[in-house]
Short mmCIF file of C-alpha atoms and ligand atoms in Angstrom, two decimals:
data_model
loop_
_atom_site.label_atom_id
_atom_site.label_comp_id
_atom_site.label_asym_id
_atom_site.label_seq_id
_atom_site.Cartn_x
_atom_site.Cartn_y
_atom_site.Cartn_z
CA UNK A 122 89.85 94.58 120.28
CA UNK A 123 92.65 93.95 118.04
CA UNK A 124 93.20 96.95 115.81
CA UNK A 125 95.92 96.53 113.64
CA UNK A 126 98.29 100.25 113.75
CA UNK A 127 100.84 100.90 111.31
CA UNK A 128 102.50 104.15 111.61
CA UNK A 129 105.55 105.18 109.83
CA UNK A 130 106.94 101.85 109.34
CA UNK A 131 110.32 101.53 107.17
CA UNK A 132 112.47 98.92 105.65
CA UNK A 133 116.10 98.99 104.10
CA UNK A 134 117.85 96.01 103.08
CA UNK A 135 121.29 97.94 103.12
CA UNK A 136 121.35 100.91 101.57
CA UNK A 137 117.94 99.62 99.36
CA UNK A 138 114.67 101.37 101.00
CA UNK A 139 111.90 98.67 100.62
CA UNK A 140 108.99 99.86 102.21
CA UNK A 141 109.49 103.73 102.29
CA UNK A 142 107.11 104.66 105.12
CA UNK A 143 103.18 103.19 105.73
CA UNK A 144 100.68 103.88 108.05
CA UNK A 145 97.40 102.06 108.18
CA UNK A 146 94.26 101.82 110.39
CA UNK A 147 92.50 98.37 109.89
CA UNK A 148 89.87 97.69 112.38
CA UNK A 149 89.45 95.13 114.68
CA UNK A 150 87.52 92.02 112.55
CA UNK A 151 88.18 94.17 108.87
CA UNK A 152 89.62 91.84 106.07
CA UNK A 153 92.28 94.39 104.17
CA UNK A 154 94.22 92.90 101.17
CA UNK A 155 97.88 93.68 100.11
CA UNK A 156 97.54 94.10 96.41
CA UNK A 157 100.42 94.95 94.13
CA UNK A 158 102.39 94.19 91.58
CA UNK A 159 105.56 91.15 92.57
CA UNK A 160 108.13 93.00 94.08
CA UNK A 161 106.18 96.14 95.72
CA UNK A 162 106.70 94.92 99.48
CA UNK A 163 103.82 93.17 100.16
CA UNK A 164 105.38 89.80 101.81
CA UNK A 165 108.05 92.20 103.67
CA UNK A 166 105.27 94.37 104.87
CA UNK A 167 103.49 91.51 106.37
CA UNK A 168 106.51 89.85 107.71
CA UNK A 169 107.13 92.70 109.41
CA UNK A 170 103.42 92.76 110.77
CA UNK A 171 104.03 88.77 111.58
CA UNK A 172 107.68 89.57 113.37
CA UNK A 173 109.25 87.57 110.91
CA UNK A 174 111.84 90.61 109.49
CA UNK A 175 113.15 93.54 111.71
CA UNK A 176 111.10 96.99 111.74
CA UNK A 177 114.27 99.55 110.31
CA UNK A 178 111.52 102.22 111.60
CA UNK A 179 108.01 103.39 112.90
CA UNK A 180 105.69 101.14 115.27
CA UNK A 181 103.34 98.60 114.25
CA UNK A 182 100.57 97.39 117.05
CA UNK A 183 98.41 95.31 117.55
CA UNK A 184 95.20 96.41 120.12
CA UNK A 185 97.06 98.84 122.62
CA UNK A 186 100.12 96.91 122.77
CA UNK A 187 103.47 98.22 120.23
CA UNK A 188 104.50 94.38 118.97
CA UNK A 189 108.00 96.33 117.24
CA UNK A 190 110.01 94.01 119.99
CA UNK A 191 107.67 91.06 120.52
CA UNK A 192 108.31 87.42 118.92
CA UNK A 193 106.27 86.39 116.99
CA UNK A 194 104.91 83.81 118.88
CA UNK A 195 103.75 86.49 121.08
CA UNK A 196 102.17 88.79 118.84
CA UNK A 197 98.56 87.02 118.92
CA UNK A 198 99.11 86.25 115.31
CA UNK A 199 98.58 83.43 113.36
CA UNK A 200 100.39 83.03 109.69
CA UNK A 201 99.54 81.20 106.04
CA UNK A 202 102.00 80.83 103.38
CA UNK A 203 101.48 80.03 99.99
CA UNK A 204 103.62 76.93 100.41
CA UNK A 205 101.57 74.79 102.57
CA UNK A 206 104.94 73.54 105.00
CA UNK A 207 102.70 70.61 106.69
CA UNK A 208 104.53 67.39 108.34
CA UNK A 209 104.53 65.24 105.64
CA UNK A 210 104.80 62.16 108.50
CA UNK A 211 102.27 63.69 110.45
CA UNK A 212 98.28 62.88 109.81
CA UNK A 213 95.95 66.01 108.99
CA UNK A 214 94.91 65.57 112.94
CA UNK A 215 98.32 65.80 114.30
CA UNK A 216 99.69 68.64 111.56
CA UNK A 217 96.51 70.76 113.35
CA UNK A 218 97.20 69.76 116.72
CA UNK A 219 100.68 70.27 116.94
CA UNK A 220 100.69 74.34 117.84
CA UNK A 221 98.20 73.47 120.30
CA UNK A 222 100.77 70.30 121.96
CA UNK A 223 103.26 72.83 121.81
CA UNK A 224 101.58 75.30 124.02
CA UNK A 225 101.12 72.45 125.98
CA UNK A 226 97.16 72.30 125.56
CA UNK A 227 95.23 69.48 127.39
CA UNK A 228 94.30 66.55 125.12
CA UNK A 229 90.73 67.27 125.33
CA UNK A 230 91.16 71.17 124.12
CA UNK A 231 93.50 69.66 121.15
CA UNK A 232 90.52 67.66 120.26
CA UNK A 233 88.25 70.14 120.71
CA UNK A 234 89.61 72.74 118.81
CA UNK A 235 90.80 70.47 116.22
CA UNK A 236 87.17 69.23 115.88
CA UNK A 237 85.86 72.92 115.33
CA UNK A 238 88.16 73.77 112.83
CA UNK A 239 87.54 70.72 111.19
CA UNK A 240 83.99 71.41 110.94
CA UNK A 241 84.99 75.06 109.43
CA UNK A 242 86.75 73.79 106.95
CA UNK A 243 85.24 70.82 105.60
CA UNK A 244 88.30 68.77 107.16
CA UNK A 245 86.41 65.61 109.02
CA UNK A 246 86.90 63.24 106.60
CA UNK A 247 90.29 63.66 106.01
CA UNK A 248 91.36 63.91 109.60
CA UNK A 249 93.64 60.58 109.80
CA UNK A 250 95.37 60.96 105.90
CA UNK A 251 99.43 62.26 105.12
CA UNK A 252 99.46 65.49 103.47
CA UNK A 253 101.02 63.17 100.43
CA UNK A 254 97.30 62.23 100.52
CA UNK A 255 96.07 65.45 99.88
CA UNK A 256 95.25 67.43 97.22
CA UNK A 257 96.65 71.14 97.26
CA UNK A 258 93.60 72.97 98.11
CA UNK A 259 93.40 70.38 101.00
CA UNK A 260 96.90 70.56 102.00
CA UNK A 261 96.15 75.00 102.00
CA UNK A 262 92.54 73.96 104.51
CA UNK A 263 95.09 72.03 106.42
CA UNK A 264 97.56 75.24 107.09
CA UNK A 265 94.71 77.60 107.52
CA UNK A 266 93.26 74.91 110.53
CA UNK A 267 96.70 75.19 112.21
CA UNK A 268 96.29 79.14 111.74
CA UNK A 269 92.79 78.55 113.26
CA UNK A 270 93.30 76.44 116.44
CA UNK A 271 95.42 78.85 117.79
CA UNK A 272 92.62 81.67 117.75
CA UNK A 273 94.81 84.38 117.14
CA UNK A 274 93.70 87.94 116.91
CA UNK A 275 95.18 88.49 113.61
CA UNK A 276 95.46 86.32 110.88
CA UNK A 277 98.01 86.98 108.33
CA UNK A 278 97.55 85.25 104.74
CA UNK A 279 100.81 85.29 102.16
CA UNK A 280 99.05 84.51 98.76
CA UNK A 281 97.86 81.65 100.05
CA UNK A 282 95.91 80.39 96.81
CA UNK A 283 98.89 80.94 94.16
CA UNK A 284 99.97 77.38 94.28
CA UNK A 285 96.07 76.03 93.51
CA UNK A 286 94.97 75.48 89.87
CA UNK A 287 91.90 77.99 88.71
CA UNK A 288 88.88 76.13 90.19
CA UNK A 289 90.19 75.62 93.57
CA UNK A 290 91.33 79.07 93.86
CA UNK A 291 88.36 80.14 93.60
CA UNK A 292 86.64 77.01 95.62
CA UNK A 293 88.85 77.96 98.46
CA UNK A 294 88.73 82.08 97.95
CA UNK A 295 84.79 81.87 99.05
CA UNK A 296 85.81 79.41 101.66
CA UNK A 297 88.27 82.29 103.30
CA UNK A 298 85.64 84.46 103.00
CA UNK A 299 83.48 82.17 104.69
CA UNK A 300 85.57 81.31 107.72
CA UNK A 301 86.28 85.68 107.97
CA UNK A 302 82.44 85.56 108.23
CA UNK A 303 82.04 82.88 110.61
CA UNK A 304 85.06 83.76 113.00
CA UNK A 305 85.15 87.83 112.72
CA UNK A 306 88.65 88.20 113.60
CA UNK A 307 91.00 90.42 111.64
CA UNK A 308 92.64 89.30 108.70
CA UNK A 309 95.38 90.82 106.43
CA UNK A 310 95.91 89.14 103.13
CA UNK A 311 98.31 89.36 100.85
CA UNK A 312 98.00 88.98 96.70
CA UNK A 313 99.01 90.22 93.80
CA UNK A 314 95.96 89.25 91.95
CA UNK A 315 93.57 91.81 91.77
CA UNK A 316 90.15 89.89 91.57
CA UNK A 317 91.01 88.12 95.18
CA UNK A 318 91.34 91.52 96.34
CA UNK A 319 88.22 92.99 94.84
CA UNK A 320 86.43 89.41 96.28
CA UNK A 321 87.62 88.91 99.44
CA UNK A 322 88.15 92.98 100.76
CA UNK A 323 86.79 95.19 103.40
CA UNK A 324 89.60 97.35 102.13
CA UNK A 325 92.46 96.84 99.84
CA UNK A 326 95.75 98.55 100.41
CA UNK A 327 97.55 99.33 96.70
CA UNK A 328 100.85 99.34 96.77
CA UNK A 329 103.32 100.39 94.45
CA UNK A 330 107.17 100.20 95.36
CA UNK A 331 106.97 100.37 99.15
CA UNK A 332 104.31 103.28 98.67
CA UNK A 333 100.68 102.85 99.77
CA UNK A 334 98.81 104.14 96.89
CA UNK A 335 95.32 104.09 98.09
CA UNK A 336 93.70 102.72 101.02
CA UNK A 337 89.88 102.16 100.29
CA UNK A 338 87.12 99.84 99.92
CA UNK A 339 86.95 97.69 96.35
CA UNK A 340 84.54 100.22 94.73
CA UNK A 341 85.73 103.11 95.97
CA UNK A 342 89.29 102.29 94.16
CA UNK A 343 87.09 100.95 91.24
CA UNK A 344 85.20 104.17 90.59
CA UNK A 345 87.44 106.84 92.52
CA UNK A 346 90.98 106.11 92.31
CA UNK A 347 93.16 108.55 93.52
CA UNK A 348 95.66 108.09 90.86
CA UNK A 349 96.99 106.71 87.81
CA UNK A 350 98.79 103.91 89.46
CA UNK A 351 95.36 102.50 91.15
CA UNK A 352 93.34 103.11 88.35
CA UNK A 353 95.64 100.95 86.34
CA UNK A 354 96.07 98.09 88.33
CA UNK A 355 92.19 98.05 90.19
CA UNK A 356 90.09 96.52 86.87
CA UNK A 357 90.28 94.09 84.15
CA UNK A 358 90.68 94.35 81.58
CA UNK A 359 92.60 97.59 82.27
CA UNK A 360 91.66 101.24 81.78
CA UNK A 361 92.40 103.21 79.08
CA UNK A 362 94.42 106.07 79.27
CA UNK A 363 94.09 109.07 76.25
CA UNK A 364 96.57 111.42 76.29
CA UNK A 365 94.52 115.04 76.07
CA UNK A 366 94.62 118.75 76.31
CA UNK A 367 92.65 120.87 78.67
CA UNK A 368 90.21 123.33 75.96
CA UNK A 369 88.12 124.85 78.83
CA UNK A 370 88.74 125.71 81.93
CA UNK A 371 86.93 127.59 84.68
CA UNK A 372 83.53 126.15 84.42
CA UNK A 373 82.98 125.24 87.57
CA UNK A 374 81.34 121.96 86.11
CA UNK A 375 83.71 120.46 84.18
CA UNK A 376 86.91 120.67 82.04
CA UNK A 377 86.33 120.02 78.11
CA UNK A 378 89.45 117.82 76.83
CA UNK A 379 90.53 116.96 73.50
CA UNK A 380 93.12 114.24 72.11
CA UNK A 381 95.60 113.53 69.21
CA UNK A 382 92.11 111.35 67.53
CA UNK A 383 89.80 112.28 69.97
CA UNK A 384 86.93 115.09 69.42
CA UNK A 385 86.08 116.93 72.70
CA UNK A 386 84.52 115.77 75.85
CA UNK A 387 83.44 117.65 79.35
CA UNK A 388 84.55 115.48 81.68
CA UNK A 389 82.73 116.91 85.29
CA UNK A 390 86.04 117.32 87.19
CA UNK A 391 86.69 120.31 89.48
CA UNK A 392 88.75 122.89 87.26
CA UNK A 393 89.77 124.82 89.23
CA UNK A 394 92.98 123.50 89.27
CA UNK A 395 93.47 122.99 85.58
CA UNK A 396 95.05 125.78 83.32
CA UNK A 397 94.07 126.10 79.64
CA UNK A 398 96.49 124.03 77.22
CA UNK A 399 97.70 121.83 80.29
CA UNK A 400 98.66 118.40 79.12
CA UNK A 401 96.29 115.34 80.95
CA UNK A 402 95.19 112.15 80.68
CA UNK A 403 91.59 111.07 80.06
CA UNK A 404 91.08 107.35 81.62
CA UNK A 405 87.90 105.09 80.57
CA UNK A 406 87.66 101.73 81.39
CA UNK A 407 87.14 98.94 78.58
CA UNK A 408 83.65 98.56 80.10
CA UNK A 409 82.79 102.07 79.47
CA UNK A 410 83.78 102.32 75.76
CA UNK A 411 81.48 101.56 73.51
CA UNK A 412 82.02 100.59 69.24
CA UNK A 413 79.38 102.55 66.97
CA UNK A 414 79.22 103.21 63.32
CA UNK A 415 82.51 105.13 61.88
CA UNK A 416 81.68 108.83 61.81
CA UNK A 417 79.56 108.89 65.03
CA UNK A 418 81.95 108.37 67.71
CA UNK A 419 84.49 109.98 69.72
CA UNK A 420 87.57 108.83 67.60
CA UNK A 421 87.57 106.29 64.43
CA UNK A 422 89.90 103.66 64.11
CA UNK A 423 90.18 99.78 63.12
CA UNK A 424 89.07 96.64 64.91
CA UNK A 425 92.96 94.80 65.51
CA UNK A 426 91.85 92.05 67.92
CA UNK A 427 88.35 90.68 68.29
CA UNK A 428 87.36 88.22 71.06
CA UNK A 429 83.57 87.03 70.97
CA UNK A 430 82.70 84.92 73.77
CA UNK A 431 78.93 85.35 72.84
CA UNK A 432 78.28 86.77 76.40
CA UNK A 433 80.77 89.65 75.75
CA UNK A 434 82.47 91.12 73.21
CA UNK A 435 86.32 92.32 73.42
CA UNK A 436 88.15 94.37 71.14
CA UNK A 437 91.11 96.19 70.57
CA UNK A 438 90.29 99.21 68.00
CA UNK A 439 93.72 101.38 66.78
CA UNK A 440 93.36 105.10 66.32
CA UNK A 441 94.59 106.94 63.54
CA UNK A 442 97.59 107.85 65.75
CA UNK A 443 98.46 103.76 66.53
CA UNK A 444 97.03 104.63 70.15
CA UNK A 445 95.28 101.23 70.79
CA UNK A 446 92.06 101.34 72.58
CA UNK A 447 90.28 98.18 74.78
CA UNK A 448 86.46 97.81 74.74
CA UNK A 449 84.63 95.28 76.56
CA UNK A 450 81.02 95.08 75.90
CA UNK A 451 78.15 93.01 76.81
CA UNK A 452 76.67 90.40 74.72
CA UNK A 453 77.69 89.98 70.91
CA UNK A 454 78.29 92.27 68.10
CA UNK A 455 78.83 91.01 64.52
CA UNK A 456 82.36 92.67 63.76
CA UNK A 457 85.43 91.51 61.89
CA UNK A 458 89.04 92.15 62.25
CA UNK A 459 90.27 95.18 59.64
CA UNK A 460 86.53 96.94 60.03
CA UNK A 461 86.52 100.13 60.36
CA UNK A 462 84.53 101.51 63.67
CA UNK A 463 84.22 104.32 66.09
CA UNK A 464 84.76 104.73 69.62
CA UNK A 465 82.39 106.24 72.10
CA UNK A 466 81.93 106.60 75.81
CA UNK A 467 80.02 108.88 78.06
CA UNK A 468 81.89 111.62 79.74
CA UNK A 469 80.45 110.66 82.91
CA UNK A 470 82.45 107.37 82.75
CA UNK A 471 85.61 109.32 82.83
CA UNK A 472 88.69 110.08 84.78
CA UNK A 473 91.25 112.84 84.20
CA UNK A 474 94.60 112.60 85.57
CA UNK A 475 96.94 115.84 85.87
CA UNK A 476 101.09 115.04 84.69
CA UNK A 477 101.88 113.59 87.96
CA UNK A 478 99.62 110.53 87.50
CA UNK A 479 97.19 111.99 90.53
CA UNK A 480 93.45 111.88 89.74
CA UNK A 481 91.48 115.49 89.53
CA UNK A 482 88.63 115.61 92.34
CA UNK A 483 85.99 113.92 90.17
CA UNK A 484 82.05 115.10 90.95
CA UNK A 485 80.76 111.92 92.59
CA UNK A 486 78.37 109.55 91.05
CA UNK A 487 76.29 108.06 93.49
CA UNK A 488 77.89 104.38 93.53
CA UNK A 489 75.76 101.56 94.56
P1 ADP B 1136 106.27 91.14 97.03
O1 ADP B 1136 105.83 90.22 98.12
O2 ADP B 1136 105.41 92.36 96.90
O3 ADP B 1136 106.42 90.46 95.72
P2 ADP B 1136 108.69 91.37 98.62
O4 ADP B 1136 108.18 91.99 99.86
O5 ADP B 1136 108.95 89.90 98.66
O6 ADP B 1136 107.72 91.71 97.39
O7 ADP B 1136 110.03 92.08 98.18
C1 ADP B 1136 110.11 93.48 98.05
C2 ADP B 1136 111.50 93.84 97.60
O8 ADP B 1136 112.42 93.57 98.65
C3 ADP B 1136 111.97 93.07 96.39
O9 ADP B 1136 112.61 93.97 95.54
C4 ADP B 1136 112.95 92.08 96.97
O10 ADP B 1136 113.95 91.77 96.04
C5 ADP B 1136 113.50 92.80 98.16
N1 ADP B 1136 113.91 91.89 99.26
C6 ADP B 1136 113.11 91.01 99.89
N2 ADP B 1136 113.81 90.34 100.85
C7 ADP B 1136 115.06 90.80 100.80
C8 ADP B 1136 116.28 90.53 101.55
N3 ADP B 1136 116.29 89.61 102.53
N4 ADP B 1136 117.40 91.22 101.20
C9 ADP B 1136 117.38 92.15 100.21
N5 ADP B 1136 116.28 92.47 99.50
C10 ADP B 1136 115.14 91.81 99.77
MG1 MG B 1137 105.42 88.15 98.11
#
C-alpha cells in the first residue's frame, strides 16, 4: 500500500524558509491536489516528494519505507510536468517505451505496456508520429503514458494542463480523472487553479506561503473553511468579506453582527468565544447574496458592474461606505448599471471570521 507520509518537512533556500513545516496523510489510491496561489511552494513541495530538491528537514515516505535519502528513480514514483519534455526525434511509441528500455524491459513487456497505456489514453492512432506532430494536449497524453508504463505507486502531476488552451484543459482534466479511476494508484497534483482542484480532488491541500491551510475534501473547504485564507481562495467568484461588530453574545445559538451599511444578522456560530463589541468579519459567497428592492435588504447600495449571461446574473453593488459587494445569481434579472438595489442573504449562508483570519466553529449544515 503506498501511503504517502509527510511529517514535519522543511525547506530553506539560504536563509529564505520556503516550506515552513507540513505534514500530510494521503492514502494509498487518494487523488490530493496542491492548490495555491504562484509562489506558495507547491512545485518545491512536490519536488521534494519526487526527490528532485533536498529535504532541509522532517521525513517524507512512501508505504513503510522513509524515501528522505532515496533517488528518485527509486522512490516508486512517476512525474508530469507542465512542459511536456518528449524526444522530439523519437515517435510517440519510442518517447513511451524508452523508461521501460532503460530498465532494460523485454521487447514484448515494452509493447505490452505501451499497448495498455495506449488504450488508456486514446494514444493508438498516433503511436508512429514526432511530437512536432502533435498537438499539446497530445504531446501532455504522451508524458502521462511514459508516467504510466512505469506503474509507479505514486504519480506526481506539476500543473500539467497550464500549457493547454481552455477546451483541452478541460478535455484532458476528465481524462486524468479517468485514468485515477481506471488505475487506483495514488496521485498528487499540483495547480494553482482552483476549479481543477475542486474537479479532480479526493482532498485538496491549501497552501499559503509554505503553510498548509486546510487539508479537506472540495466541499468541506467549500462550506467549512477553517479560515479566511481558504475561504478566499476555495470559490468563484470569491466570497465576500463585511467587516462587522459582535452585538450579542452568549446565546448559545448564535452571535448577532452588524456592519458599517449592514443592519443586523444572527449568524449560528458558537459564541462562546466572542466578546461583545469584538471586531469580525462576516463572509457570504456571491452565490449566497441575493439583489431585492431598495429598503428591504440587508444594506442598500448601487448596481456598478452588471454581467447578464441570461443563465446568470453577476453584479457588483457599492455600499454607502464604497465597500463593493459580488452577487451571482441564477437566471436573469432586468437591472441597469446606476440602479439603486438592496442586498440580502440568509444568515445561514454565513461565515464569521475572528481578527486573526480563523473561522468561528460554525453549527453544521447538513452538506450533501
Ligand atoms: P509554486 O510552485 O507554488 O508557484 P515554488 O515551489 O516554485 O512555488 O516556489 C516557492 C518559492 O521558492 C518561490 O518564492 C520561489 O521563488 C522560491 N524558490 C524556488 N526555487 C528556488 C531556488 N532554487 N532557490 C531559491 N528560491 C527558490
Ligand atoms: Mg509551481
Amino acid at each position: 500500500m503506498a501511503d504517502l507520509t509527510l511529517r514535519h518537512v522543511k525547506k530553506s533556500y539560504g536563509k529564505v524558509d520556503i516550506i515552513k513545516g507540513v505534514s500530510l496523510d494521503i492514502k494509498h489510491g487518494e487523488f490530493v491536489v496542491f492548490v495555491g496561489p504562484s509562489g506558495c511552494g507547491k512545485s518545491t513541495l512536490l519536488r521534494m516528494v519526487a526527490g528532485l530538491e533536498d529535504i532541509s528537514s522532517g521525513t517524507i515516505a512512501i508505504g513503510d519505507r522513509v524515501v528522505n535519502d532515496l533517488q528518485p528513480k527509486d522512490r516508486s514514483i512517476a512525474m508530469v510536468f507542465q512542459s511536456y519534455a518528449l524526444f522530439p526525434h523519437m515517435t510517440v511509441r519510442e518517447n513511451v517505451a524508452f523508461g521501460l528500455m532503460i530498465a532494460g524491459d523485454s521487447k514484448e513487456v515494452q509493447d505490452k505496456k505501451v499497448a495498455e497505456a495506449a488504450r488508456m489514453l486514446k494514444l493508438e492512432p498516433l503511436l508512429d508520429r514526432k511530437p512536432s506532430q502533435l498537438s499539446g494536449g497530445q504531446r501532455q497524453r504522451v508524458a502521462i503514458g511514459r508516467a504510466i508504463v512505469r506503474t509507479p505507486e505514486v504519480f506526481l502531476f506539476d500543473e500539467p494542463l497550464s500549457n493547454l488552451d481552455a477546451a483541452l484543459r478541460v478535455g484532458t482534466r476528465a481524462e486524468i480523472a479517468k485514468l485515477h479511476r481506471e488505475i487506483g494508484a495514488t496521485m498528487v497534483y499540483v495547480t494553482h487553479d482552483q476549479v481543477e482542484a475542486m474537479t479532480l480532488a479526493d482532498r485538496i491541500v491549501v497552501l499559503d506561503a509554505g503553510h498548509v491551510r486546510q487539508f479537506g475534501a472540495p466541499m468541506e473547504l467549500y462550506h467549512n473553511p477553517d479560515n479566511m485564507f481558504v475561504a478566499g481562495f476555495i470559490g468563484s467568484p470569491k466570497m465576500n468579506f463585511i467587516p462587522v461588530e459582535a452585538k450579542s453574545s452568549g446565546k448559545a445559538t448564535g452571535v448577532g453582527v452588524a456592519g458599517d451599511n449592514l443592519r443586523g444578522v444572527d449568524v449560528r456560530v458558537d459564541a462562546a468565544k466572542v466578546t461583545k463589541g469584538e471586531k469580525l468579519s462576516l463572509g457570504v459567497r456571491p452565490e449566497h447574496v441575493n439583489i431585492v428592492k431598495d429598503g428591504k435588504g440587508l444594506a442598500s447600495g448601487v448596481v456598478q458592474l452588471l454581467e447578464r449571461l441570461g443563465n446568470q446574473t453577476f453584479l457588483e453593488v457599492e455600499l454607502a461606505n464604497g465597500q463593493s459587494i459580488t452577487s451571482l445569481m441564477e437566471g436573469d434579472h432586468v437591472l441597469a448599471i446606476g440602479d439603486k438595489v438592496a442586498i440580502s442573504f440568509d444568515a445561514g449562508n454565513c461565515h464569521l471570521f475572528d481578527s486573526s483570519g480563523e473561522a468561528l466553529p460554525r453549527h453544521q449544515k447538513k452538506n450533501k
